[in-house]
């Protein structure tokens, strides 16, 4: 005589159902591949850094005063593009790197972050040098101003505002480079891989089989793991010590 399965024969109830999505500790939904995080913060930092370098290249860094003894004293203003010729190209490189951030992923994005960090370090050098008063500012200013041979530089006034702005822009670019070297995108892809039902069910099946083989009893696993194991074709209640010869399928007694 066949016994009618009762309420006790029903598999452990899961309020969400066997195929329901489960949210893990990282906020990713199980069963749905996690999307790679978009590099919004590095892109914003790069945009601000490029704008800062470009603005600094248009501002006056040094004002040089000179006289040749024949004409009126001469005053020349040297902007950032003249004082440090690579300042504007570096700003353009940072703008181009914004597009490159979206074009590459993984290791290439990390390498891009390293390159951006090097560019940031190079962009900070002239600002630090001017703020620290390194080198002979007056002689350099006279050379860059293209003064006549007979002219004599009587003084050079430095403007720290543009130099500090370039340093801040370089710091922003460095921060963007450091963020890009972190493999956040790959972590998200790996999370999506292991949240995939195929991999999750295989792991659950392996966990149940391992526990049964080691202890010989049903493993004290969560309902989620039990459902995944059942979906994978592994019976969590089928243990080596259970007298299977005395029981029929689904708890039926012979």
Tab-separated table of C-alpha atoms in Angstrom:
chain	number	residue	atom	x	y	z
A	1	UNK	CA	0.000	0.000	0.000
A	2	UNK	CA	1.341	3.339	-0.961
A	3	UNK	CA	1.409	6.055	1.679
A	4	UNK	CA	0.293	9.502	0.730
A	5	UNK	CA	3.131	11.975	1.179
A	6	UNK	CA	2.407	14.248	4.105
A	7	UNK	CA	3.486	17.672	5.028
A	8	UNK	CA	6.663	16.257	6.612
A	9	UNK	CA	7.758	14.809	3.256
A	10	UNK	CA	7.823	18.211	1.595
A	11	UNK	CA	11.335	19.636	0.979
A	12	UNK	CA	12.377	22.517	3.234
A	13	UNK	CA	10.322	25.534	2.391
A	14	UNK	CA	12.113	28.575	1.090
A	15	UNK	CA	10.104	31.732	1.311
A	16	UNK	CA	11.668	32.883	-1.922
A	17	UNK	CA	11.320	29.591	-3.820
A	18	UNK	CA	14.104	27.510	-5.374
A	19	UNK	CA	14.617	29.831	-8.302
A	20	UNK	CA	14.285	33.119	-6.437
A	21	UNK	CA	17.122	35.550	-6.467
A	22	UNK	CA	19.169	35.932	-3.311
A	23	UNK	CA	21.106	39.025	-2.425
A	24	UNK	CA	24.615	38.418	-1.100
A	25	UNK	CA	26.714	40.555	1.254
A	26	UNK	CA	28.047	42.675	-1.614
A	27	UNK	CA	24.555	43.614	-2.763
A	28	UNK	CA	24.766	41.524	-5.953
A	29	UNK	CA	21.734	39.389	-6.780
A	30	UNK	CA	22.336	35.646	-7.006
A	31	UNK	CA	21.271	34.159	-10.306
A	32	UNK	CA	21.983	37.406	-12.112
A	33	UNK	CA	25.529	38.220	-13.295
A	34	UNK	CA	26.859	41.248	-11.430
A	35	UNK	CA	27.632	44.214	-13.573
A	36	UNK	CA	31.135	45.603	-13.568
A	37	UNK	CA	31.350	48.846	-11.654
A	38	UNK	CA	31.587	51.869	-13.917
A	39	UNK	CA	34.654	54.062	-13.309
A	40	UNK	CA	32.607	57.208	-12.690
A	41	UNK	CA	34.806	58.609	-9.904
A	42	UNK	CA	38.111	58.271	-11.820
A	43	UNK	CA	36.536	59.867	-14.885
A	44	UNK	CA	35.282	62.838	-12.863
A	45	UNK	CA	38.713	63.237	-11.247
A	46	UNK	CA	40.397	63.122	-14.652
A	47	UNK	CA	38.021	65.754	-16.031
A	48	UNK	CA	38.700	68.062	-13.078
A	49	UNK	CA	42.453	67.463	-13.360
A	50	UNK	CA	42.475	68.238	-17.081
A	51	UNK	CA	40.460	71.412	-16.518
A	52	UNK	CA	42.819	72.475	-13.716
A	53	UNK	CA	45.948	71.952	-15.801
A	54	UNK	CA	44.446	73.764	-18.764
A	55	UNK	CA	43.410	76.722	-16.585
A	56	UNK	CA	46.856	76.834	-14.979
A	57	UNK	CA	48.495	76.862	-18.402
A	58	UNK	CA	46.577	80.049	-19.276
A	59	UNK	CA	47.432	81.898	-16.067
A	60	UNK	CA	50.527	84.008	-15.390
A	61	UNK	CA	53.209	82.130	-13.466
A	62	UNK	CA	56.102	84.611	-13.607
A	63	UNK	CA	56.356	88.317	-14.366
A	64	UNK	CA	59.847	89.328	-15.503
A	65	UNK	CA	61.159	92.908	-15.422
A	66	UNK	CA	64.062	93.893	-17.655
A	67	UNK	CA	65.837	96.942	-19.088
A	68	UNK	CA	68.347	97.409	-21.902
A	69	UNK	CA	69.469	100.970	-21.052
A	70	UNK	CA	68.161	102.363	-24.311
A	71	UNK	CA	64.409	101.985	-24.091
A	72	UNK	CA	61.784	101.987	-21.404
A	73	UNK	CA	61.921	99.121	-18.881
A	74	UNK	CA	60.117	96.080	-20.146
A	75	UNK	CA	57.676	93.793	-18.348
A	76	UNK	CA	56.734	90.346	-19.658
A	77	UNK	CA	54.146	87.943	-18.263
A	78	UNK	CA	54.885	84.262	-18.689
A	79	UNK	CA	51.894	81.956	-18.491
A	80	UNK	CA	51.950	78.283	-17.584
A	81	UNK	CA	52.136	77.170	-21.195
A	82	UNK	CA	55.348	79.146	-21.654
A	83	UNK	CA	56.867	78.399	-18.250
A	84	UNK	CA	56.247	74.669	-18.652
A	85	UNK	CA	55.593	73.831	-22.283
A	86	UNK	CA	54.185	70.366	-21.558
A	87	UNK	CA	51.425	71.627	-19.288
A	88	UNK	CA	48.821	72.027	-22.040
A	89	UNK	CA	49.698	68.721	-23.781
A	90	UNK	CA	49.423	66.920	-20.441
A	91	UNK	CA	45.938	68.370	-19.979
A	92	UNK	CA	44.979	67.080	-23.430
A	93	UNK	CA	46.402	63.650	-22.587
A	94	UNK	CA	44.193	63.501	-19.502
A	95	UNK	CA	41.167	64.353	-21.644
A	96	UNK	CA	42.069	61.561	-24.052
A	97	UNK	CA	42.533	59.156	-21.153
A	98	UNK	CA	38.873	59.628	-20.222
A	99	UNK	CA	37.853	57.920	-23.458
A	100	UNK	CA	40.526	55.275	-22.927
A	101	UNK	CA	39.086	54.410	-19.507
A	102	UNK	CA	35.832	53.298	-21.136
A	103	UNK	CA	37.615	51.555	-24.019
A	104	UNK	CA	39.756	49.176	-21.939
A	105	UNK	CA	39.141	46.825	-19.031
A	106	UNK	CA	41.012	44.540	-16.690
A	107	UNK	CA	44.793	44.625	-16.877
A	108	UNK	CA	44.805	47.253	-19.630
A	109	UNK	CA	42.818	49.591	-17.414
A	110	UNK	CA	45.317	48.989	-14.625
A	111	UNK	CA	48.188	49.863	-16.958
A	112	UNK	CA	46.303	52.986	-17.978
A	113	UNK	CA	46.054	53.907	-14.299
A	114	UNK	CA	49.831	53.562	-13.959
A	115	UNK	CA	50.402	55.792	-16.998
A	116	UNK	CA	48.022	58.413	-15.608
A	117	UNK	CA	49.872	58.329	-12.284
A	118	UNK	CA	53.170	59.003	-14.082
A	119	UNK	CA	51.579	61.880	-15.999
A	120	UNK	CA	50.268	63.312	-12.742
A	121	UNK	CA	53.729	63.180	-11.190
A	122	UNK	CA	55.203	64.974	-14.208
A	123	UNK	CA	52.499	67.644	-14.108
A	124	UNK	CA	53.209	68.381	-10.441
A	125	UNK	CA	56.955	68.994	-10.906
A	126	UNK	CA	56.907	72.619	-12.251
A	127	UNK	CA	54.404	73.750	-9.647
A	128	UNK	CA	56.456	72.292	-6.804
A	129	UNK	CA	59.650	73.760	-8.231
A	130	UNK	CA	58.193	77.246	-8.531
A	131	UNK	CA	56.571	77.116	-5.074
A	132	UNK	CA	59.827	75.911	-3.523
A	133	UNK	CA	61.898	78.493	-5.379
A	134	UNK	CA	64.111	75.841	-6.936
A	135	UNK	CA	66.513	77.000	-9.653
A	136	UNK	CA	67.274	80.505	-10.863
A	137	UNK	CA	63.836	81.862	-11.659
A	138	UNK	CA	65.086	85.204	-12.998
A	139	UNK	CA	67.486	83.687	-15.519
A	140	UNK	CA	64.931	81.160	-16.701
A	141	UNK	CA	62.305	83.894	-17.027
A	142	UNK	CA	64.718	86.045	-19.066
A	143	UNK	CA	65.406	83.159	-21.413
A	144	UNK	CA	61.751	82.284	-21.881
A	145	UNK	CA	60.810	85.951	-22.437
A	146	UNK	CA	63.247	86.085	-25.375
A	147	UNK	CA	64.803	89.354	-24.248
A	148	UNK	CA	67.374	91.191	-26.392
A	149	UNK	CA	71.005	90.279	-25.779
A	150	UNK	CA	71.755	93.624	-24.152
A	151	UNK	CA	68.745	93.416	-21.819
A	152	UNK	CA	69.313	92.811	-18.136
A	153	UNK	CA	66.709	91.167	-15.932
A	154	UNK	CA	66.033	93.432	-12.974
A	155	UNK	CA	63.573	91.129	-11.222
A	156	UNK	CA	61.093	88.271	-11.534
A	157	UNK	CA	57.821	88.004	-9.636
A	158	UNK	CA	56.364	84.544	-9.118
A	159	UNK	CA	52.635	83.857	-8.829
A	160	UNK	CA	51.904	80.887	-6.592
A	161	UNK	CA	48.195	80.625	-7.385
A	162	UNK	CA	48.601	78.912	-10.785
A	163	UNK	CA	51.404	76.719	-9.419
A	164	UNK	CA	49.180	75.518	-6.556
A	165	UNK	CA	46.327	74.931	-8.998
A	166	UNK	CA	48.549	72.715	-11.138
A	167	UNK	CA	49.610	70.771	-8.047
A	168	UNK	CA	45.997	70.199	-7.018
A	169	UNK	CA	45.134	69.082	-10.556
A	170	UNK	CA	48.061	66.663	-10.479
A	171	UNK	CA	46.840	65.246	-7.155
A	172	UNK	CA	43.387	64.641	-8.661
A	173	UNK	CA	44.936	62.878	-11.643
A	174	UNK	CA	47.074	60.765	-9.302
A	175	UNK	CA	43.990	59.761	-7.320
A	176	UNK	CA	42.248	58.762	-10.555
A	177	UNK	CA	45.248	56.687	-11.583
A	178	UNK	CA	45.323	54.880	-8.241
A	179	UNK	CA	41.607	54.094	-8.447
A	180	UNK	CA	42.022	52.698	-11.945
A	181	UNK	CA	44.746	50.327	-10.810
A	182	UNK	CA	42.253	48.624	-8.516
A	183	UNK	CA	40.632	45.619	-10.182
A	184	UNK	CA	37.048	46.476	-9.247
A	185	UNK	CA	35.714	45.476	-12.638
A	186	UNK	CA	37.268	42.029	-12.394
A	187	UNK	CA	35.863	41.526	-8.893
A	188	UNK	CA	32.411	42.322	-10.202
A	189	UNK	CA	32.846	39.871	-13.074
A	190	UNK	CA	34.000	37.127	-10.686
A	191	UNK	CA	31.060	37.880	-8.413
A	192	UNK	CA	28.734	37.548	-11.399
A	193	UNK	CA	30.349	34.215	-12.296
A	194	UNK	CA	29.786	32.665	-8.878
A	195	UNK	CA	26.295	34.145	-8.594
A	196	UNK	CA	25.374	32.275	-11.775
A	197	UNK	CA	22.899	29.445	-10.987
A	198	UNK	CA	25.053	26.854	-12.776
A	199	UNK	CA	28.096	27.527	-10.612
A	200	UNK	CA	26.003	27.992	-7.457
A	201	UNK	CA	24.240	24.659	-7.884
A	202	UNK	CA	27.503	22.863	-8.641
A	203	UNK	CA	29.038	24.288	-5.459
A	204	UNK	CA	25.985	23.299	-3.421
A	205	UNK	CA	26.071	19.767	-4.821
A	206	UNK	CA	29.778	19.461	-4.026
A	207	UNK	CA	29.221	20.776	-0.491
A	208	UNK	CA	26.420	18.265	0.215
A	209	UNK	CA	28.412	15.353	-1.221
A	210	UNK	CA	31.472	16.294	0.801
A	211	UNK	CA	29.551	16.600	4.062
A	212	UNK	CA	27.754	13.294	3.492
A	213	UNK	CA	31.015	11.530	2.672
A	214	UNK	CA	32.775	12.903	5.749
A	215	UNK	CA	30.046	12.555	8.380
A	216	UNK	CA	27.640	10.021	6.902
A	217	UNK	CA	24.697	12.188	7.922
A	218	UNK	CA	22.700	14.916	6.271
A	219	UNK	CA	24.712	18.098	6.304
A	220	UNK	CA	23.275	20.981	8.357
A	221	UNK	CA	23.105	23.291	5.376
A	222	UNK	CA	20.815	26.211	4.660
A	223	UNK	CA	17.604	25.910	2.694
A	224	UNK	CA	19.215	27.810	-0.184
A	225	UNK	CA	22.012	25.247	-0.470
A	226	UNK	CA	19.536	22.355	-0.189
A	227	UNK	CA	17.447	23.736	-3.023
A	228	UNK	CA	20.507	24.276	-5.191
A	229	UNK	CA	21.696	20.739	-4.486
A	230	UNK	CA	18.292	19.323	-5.427
A	231	UNK	CA	18.303	21.365	-8.646
A	232	UNK	CA	21.733	19.899	-9.432
A	233	UNK	CA	20.402	16.342	-8.959
A	234	UNK	CA	21.962	15.676	-5.545
A	235	UNK	CA	19.676	14.368	-2.778
A	236	UNK	CA	20.777	15.925	0.557
A	237	UNK	CA	18.974	13.121	2.479
A	238	UNK	CA	20.717	10.293	0.621
A	239	UNK	CA	23.495	9.439	3.092
A	240	UNK	CA	25.747	6.410	3.276
A	241	UNK	CA	24.418	5.308	6.705
A	242	UNK	CA	20.741	5.496	5.788
A	243	UNK	CA	19.262	1.984	5.304
A	244	UNK	CA	18.044	2.618	1.799
A	245	UNK	CA	16.925	-1.005	1.377
A	246	UNK	CA	14.080	-0.468	3.861
A	247	UNK	CA	12.695	2.667	2.283
A	248	UNK	CA	11.113	3.396	-1.043
A	249	UNK	CA	11.282	6.653	-2.871
A	250	UNK	CA	9.971	9.829	-1.202
A	251	UNK	CA	9.886	8.257	2.270
A	252	UNK	CA	7.581	5.385	1.222
A	253	UNK	CA	7.755	2.283	3.504
A	254	UNK	CA	7.708	-1.121	1.965
